[in-house]
Coordinates of N, CA and C in Angstrom, one line a residue:
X1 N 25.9 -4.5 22.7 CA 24.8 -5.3 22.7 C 25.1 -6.7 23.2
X2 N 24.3 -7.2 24.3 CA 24.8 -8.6 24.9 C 24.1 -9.7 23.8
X3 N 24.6 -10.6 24.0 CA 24.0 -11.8 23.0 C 23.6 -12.8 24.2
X4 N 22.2 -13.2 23.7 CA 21.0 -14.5 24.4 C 21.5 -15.4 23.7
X5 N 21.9 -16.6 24.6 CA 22.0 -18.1 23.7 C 20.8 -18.8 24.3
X6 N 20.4 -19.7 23.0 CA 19.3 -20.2 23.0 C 19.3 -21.8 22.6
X7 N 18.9 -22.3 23.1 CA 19.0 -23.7 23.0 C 18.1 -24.6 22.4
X8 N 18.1 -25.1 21.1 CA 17.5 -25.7 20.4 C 17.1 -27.1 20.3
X9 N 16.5 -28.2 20.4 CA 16.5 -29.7 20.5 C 15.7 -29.7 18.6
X10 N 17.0 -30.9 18.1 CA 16.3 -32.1 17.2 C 16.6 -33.0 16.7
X11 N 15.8 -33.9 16.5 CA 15.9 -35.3 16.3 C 17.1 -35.4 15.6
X12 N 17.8 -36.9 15.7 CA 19.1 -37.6 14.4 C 18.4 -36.7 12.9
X13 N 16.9 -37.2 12.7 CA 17.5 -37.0 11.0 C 17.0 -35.4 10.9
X14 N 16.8 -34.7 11.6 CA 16.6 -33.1 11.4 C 18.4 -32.7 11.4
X15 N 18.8 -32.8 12.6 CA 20.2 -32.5 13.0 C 21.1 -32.9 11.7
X16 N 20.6 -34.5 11.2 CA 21.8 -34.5 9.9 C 21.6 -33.7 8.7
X17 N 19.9 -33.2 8.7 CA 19.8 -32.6 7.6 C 20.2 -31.1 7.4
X18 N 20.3 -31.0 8.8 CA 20.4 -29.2 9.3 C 22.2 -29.5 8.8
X19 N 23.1 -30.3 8.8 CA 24.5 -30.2 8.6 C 24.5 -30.6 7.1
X20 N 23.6 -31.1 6.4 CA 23.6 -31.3 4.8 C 23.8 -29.9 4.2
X21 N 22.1 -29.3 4.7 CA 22.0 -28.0 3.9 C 23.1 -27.1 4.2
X22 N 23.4 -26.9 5.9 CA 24.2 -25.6 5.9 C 25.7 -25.5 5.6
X23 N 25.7 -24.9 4.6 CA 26.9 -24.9 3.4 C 28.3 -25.1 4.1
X24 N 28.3 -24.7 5.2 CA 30.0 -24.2 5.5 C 30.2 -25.4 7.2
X25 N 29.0 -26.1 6.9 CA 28.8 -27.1 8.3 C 29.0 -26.1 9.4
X26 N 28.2 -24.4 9.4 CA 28.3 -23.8 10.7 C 26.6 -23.8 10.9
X27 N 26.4 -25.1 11.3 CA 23.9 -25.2 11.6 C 23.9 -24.0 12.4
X28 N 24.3 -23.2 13.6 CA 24.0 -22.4 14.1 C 24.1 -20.7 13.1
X29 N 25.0 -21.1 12.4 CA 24.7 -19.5 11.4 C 23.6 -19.9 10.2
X30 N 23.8 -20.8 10.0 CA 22.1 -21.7 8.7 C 20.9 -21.2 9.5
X31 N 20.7 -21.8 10.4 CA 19.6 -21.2 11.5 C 19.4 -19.8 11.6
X32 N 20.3 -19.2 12.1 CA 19.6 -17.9 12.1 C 19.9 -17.3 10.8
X33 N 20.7 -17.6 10.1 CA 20.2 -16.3 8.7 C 18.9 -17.1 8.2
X34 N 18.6 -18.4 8.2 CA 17.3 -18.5 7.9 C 16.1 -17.8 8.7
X35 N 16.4 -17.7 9.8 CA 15.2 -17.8 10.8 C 15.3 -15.8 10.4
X36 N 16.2 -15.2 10.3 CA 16.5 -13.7 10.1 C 15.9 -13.3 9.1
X37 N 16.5 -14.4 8.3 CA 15.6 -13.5 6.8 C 13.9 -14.0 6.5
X38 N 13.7 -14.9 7.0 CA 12.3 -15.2 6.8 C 11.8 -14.4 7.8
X39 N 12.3 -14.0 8.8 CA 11.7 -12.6 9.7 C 11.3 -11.3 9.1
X40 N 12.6 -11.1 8.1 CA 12.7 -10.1 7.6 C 11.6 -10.0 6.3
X41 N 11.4 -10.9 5.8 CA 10.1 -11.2 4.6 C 8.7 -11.1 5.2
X42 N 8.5 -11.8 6.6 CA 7.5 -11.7 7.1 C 7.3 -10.2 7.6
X43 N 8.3 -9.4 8.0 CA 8.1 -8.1 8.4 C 7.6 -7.5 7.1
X44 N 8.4 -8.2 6.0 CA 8.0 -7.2 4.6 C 6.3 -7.5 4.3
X45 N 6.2 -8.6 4.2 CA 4.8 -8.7 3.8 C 3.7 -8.2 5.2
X46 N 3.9 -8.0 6.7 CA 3.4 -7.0 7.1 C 2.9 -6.4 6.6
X47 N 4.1 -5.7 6.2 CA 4.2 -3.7 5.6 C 3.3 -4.1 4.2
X48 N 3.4 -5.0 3.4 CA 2.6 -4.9 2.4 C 0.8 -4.9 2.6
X49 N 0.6 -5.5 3.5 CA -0.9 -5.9 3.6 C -1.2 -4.8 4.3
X50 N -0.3 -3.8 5.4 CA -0.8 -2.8 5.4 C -1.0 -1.9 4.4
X51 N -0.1 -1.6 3.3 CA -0.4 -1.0 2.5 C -1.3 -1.1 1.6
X52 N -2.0 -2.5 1.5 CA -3.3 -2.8 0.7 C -4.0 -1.7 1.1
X53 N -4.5 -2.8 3.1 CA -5.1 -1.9 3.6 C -5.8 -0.2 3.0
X54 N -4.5 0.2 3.3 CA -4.6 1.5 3.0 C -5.3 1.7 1.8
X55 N -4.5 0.9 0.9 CA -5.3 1.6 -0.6 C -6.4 1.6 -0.8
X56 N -6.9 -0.2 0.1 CA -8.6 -0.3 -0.3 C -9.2 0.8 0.7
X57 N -9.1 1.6 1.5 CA -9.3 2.3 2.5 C -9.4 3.7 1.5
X58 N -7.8 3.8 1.1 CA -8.2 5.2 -0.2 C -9.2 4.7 -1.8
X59 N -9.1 3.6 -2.0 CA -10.2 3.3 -3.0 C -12.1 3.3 -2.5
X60 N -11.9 3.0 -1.4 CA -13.8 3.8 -1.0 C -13.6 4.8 -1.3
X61 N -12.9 5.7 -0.5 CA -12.8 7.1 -0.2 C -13.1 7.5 -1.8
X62 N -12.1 7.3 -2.6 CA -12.1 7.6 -4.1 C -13.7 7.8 -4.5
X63 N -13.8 6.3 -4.4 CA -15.0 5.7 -4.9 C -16.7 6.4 -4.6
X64 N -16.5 7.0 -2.9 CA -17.3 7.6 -2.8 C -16.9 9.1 -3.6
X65 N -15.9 9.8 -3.4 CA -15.8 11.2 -4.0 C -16.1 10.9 -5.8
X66 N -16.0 9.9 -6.3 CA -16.6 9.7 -7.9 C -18.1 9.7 -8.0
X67 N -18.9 9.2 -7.1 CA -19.8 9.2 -7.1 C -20.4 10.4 -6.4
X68 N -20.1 10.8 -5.4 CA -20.7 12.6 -5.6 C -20.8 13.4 -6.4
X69 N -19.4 13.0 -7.4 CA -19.0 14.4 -8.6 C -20.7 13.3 -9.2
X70 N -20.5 12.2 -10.0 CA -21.6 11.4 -10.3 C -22.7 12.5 -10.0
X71 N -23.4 12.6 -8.8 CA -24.4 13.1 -8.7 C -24.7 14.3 -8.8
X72 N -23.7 15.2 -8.8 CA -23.4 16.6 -9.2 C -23.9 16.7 -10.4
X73 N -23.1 15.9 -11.4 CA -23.5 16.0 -12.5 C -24.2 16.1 -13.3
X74 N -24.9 14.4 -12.9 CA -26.1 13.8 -13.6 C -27.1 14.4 -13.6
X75 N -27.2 15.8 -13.1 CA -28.6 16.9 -13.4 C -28.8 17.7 -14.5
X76 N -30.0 18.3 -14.5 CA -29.9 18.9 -16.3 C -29.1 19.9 -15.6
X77 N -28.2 20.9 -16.6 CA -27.4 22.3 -16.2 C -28.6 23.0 -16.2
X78 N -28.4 24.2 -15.1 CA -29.6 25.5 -15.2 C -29.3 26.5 -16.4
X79 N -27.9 26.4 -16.8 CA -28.0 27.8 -18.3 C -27.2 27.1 -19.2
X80 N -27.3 27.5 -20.2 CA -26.4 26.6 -21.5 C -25.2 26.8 -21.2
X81 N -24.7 27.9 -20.5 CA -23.2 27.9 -20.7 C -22.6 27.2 -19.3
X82 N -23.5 26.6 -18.5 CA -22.8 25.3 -17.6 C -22.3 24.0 -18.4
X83 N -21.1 23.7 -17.1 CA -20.5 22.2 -18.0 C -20.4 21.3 -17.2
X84 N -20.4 19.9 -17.9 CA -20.9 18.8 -16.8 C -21.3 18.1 -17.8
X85 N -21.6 17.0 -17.0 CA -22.3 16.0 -18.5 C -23.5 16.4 -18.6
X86 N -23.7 15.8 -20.0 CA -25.2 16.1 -20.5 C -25.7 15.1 -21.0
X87 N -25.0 14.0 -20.2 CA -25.7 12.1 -20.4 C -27.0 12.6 -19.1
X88 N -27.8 11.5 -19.6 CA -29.2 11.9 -18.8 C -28.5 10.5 -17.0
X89 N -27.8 9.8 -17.7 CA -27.1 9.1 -16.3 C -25.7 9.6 -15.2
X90 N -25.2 10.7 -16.3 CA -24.3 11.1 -15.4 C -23.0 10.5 -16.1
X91 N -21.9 10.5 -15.6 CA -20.8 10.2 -15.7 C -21.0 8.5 -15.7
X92 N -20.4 8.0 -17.0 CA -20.4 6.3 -16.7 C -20.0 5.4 -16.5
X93 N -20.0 4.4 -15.5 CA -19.2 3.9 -14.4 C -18.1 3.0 -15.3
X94 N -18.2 2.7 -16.3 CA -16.4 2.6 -17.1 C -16.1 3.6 -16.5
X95 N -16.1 4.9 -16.6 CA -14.6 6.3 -16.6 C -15.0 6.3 -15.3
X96 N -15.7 6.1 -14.7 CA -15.5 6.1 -13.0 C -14.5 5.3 -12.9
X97 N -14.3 4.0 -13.3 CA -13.7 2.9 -12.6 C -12.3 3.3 -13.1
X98 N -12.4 3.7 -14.7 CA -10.7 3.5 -15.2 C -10.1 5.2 -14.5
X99 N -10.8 5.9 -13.7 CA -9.6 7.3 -13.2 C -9.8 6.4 -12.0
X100 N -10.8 5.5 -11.1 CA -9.9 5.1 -9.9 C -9.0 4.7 -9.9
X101 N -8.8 3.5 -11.1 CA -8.1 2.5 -11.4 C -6.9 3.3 -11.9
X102 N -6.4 4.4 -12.4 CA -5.3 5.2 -12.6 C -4.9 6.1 -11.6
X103 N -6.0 6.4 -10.6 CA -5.6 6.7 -9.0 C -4.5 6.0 -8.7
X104 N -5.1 5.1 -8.1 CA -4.7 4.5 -7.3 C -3.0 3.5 -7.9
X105 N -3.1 3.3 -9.5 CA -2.1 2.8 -10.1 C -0.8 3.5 -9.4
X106 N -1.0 5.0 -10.1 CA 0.3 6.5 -9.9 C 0.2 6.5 -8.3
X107 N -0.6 6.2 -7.5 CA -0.2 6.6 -6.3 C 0.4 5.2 -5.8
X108 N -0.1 3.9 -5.7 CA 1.2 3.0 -5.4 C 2.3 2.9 -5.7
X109 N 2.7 3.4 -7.2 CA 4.0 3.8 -7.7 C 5.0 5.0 -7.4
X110 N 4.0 5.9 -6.2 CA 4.7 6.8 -6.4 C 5.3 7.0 -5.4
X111 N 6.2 8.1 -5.4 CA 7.1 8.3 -4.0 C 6.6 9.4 -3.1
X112 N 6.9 9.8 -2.0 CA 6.3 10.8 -0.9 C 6.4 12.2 -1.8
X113 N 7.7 12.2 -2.0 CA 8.1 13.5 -2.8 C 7.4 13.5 -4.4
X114 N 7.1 13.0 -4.7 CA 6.4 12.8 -6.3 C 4.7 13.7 -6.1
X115 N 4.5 12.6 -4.8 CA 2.8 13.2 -4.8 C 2.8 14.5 -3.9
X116 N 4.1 14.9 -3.0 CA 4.0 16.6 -2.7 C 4.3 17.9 -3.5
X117 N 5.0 17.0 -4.8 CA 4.7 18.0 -6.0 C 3.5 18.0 -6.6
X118 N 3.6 17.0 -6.9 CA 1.7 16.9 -7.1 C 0.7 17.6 -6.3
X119 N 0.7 17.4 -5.4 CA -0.2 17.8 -4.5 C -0.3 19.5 -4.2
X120 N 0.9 20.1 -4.7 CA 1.6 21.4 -4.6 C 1.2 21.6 -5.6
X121 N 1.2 21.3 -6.4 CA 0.4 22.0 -8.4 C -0.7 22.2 -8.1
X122 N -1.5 21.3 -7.2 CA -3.1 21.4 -7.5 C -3.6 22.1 -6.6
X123 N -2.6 22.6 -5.1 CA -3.1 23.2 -4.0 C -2.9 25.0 -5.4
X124 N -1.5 24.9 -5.8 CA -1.4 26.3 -6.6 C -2.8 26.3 -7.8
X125 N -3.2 25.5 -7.9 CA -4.3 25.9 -9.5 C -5.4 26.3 -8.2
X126 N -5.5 26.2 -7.0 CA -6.5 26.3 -6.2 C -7.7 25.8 -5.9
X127 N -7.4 24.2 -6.2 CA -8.3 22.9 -6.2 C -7.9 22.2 -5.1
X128 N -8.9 21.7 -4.3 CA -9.0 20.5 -2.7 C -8.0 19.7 -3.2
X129 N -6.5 19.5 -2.4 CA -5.9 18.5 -2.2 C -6.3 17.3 -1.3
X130 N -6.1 16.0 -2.1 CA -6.4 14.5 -1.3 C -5.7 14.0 -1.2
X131 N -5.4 14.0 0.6 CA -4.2 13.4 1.6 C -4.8 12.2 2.0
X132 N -4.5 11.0 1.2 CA -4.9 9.6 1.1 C -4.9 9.3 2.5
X133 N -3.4 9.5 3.0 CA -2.9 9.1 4.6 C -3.9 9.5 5.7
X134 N -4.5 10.4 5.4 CA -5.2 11.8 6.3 C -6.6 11.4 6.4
X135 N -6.8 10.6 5.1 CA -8.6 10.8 4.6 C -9.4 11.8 4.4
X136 N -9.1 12.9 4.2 CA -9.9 14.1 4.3 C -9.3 15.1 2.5
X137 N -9.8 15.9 2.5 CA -9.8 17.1 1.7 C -9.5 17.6 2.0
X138 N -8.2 18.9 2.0 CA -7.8 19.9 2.1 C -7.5 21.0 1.2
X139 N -8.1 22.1 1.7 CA -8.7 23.0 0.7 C -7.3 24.1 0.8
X140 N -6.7 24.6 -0.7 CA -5.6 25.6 0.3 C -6.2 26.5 0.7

């Protein structure tokens, strides 16, 4: 790998400050591990704001699929031995909010491998898996 040198200009009292802080009086290694690692932080928080992204992206998604089941529900059953709620409103938007709100908790905590076991139990009970990354439903 070749190395670019790059040429920096600053003032007397920047220059004496840049020889205060940098511990070993080497300003050119103070410089770049600073300028390195605050690159490396800014790359991280990137990656984090994408990942909001994402979640508030998977919390619609949620949010609408709560509120389908919601409407599913909230009808009278046609025979007594149907199940579902039998509030005249449906499911109530507390327990809507606290399974998004535990959605979305377990799946920012969790690892790739965590939620494809997961994801594997529920495809085996033969219930629609939800591939957050994907946005869709997949049925096995």
């Amino acid at each position: 790998m070749r190395e670019r040198k790059y040429t920096v200009r600053f003032t007397e009292d920047e220059a004496e400050w840049l020889q205060e802080v940098a511990l070993d009086g080497n300003v050119s290694g103070y410089i770049r591990d600073t300028v390195l690692r605050q690159s490396k932080s800014d790359r991280k928080l990137v990656s984090m704001n994408e990942r909001l992204v994402d979640l508030g992206q998977d919390m619609r998604l949620v949010t609408d699929l709560l509120h389908d089941l919601d409407r599913k529900v909230a009808g009278t059953p046609t025979a007594p031995e149907t199940t579902g709620s039998q509030e005249p409103d449906g499911i109530p938007n507390e327990l809507i909010g606290m399974v998004l709100e535990i959605l979305l908790l377990t799946r920012a905590n969790s690892n790739r491998q965590d939620n494809r076991m997961a994801q594997g139990s529920v495809e085996y009970a033969g219930l629609p898996v939800w591939e957050g990354k994907k946005r869709f439903l997949k049925t096995g």
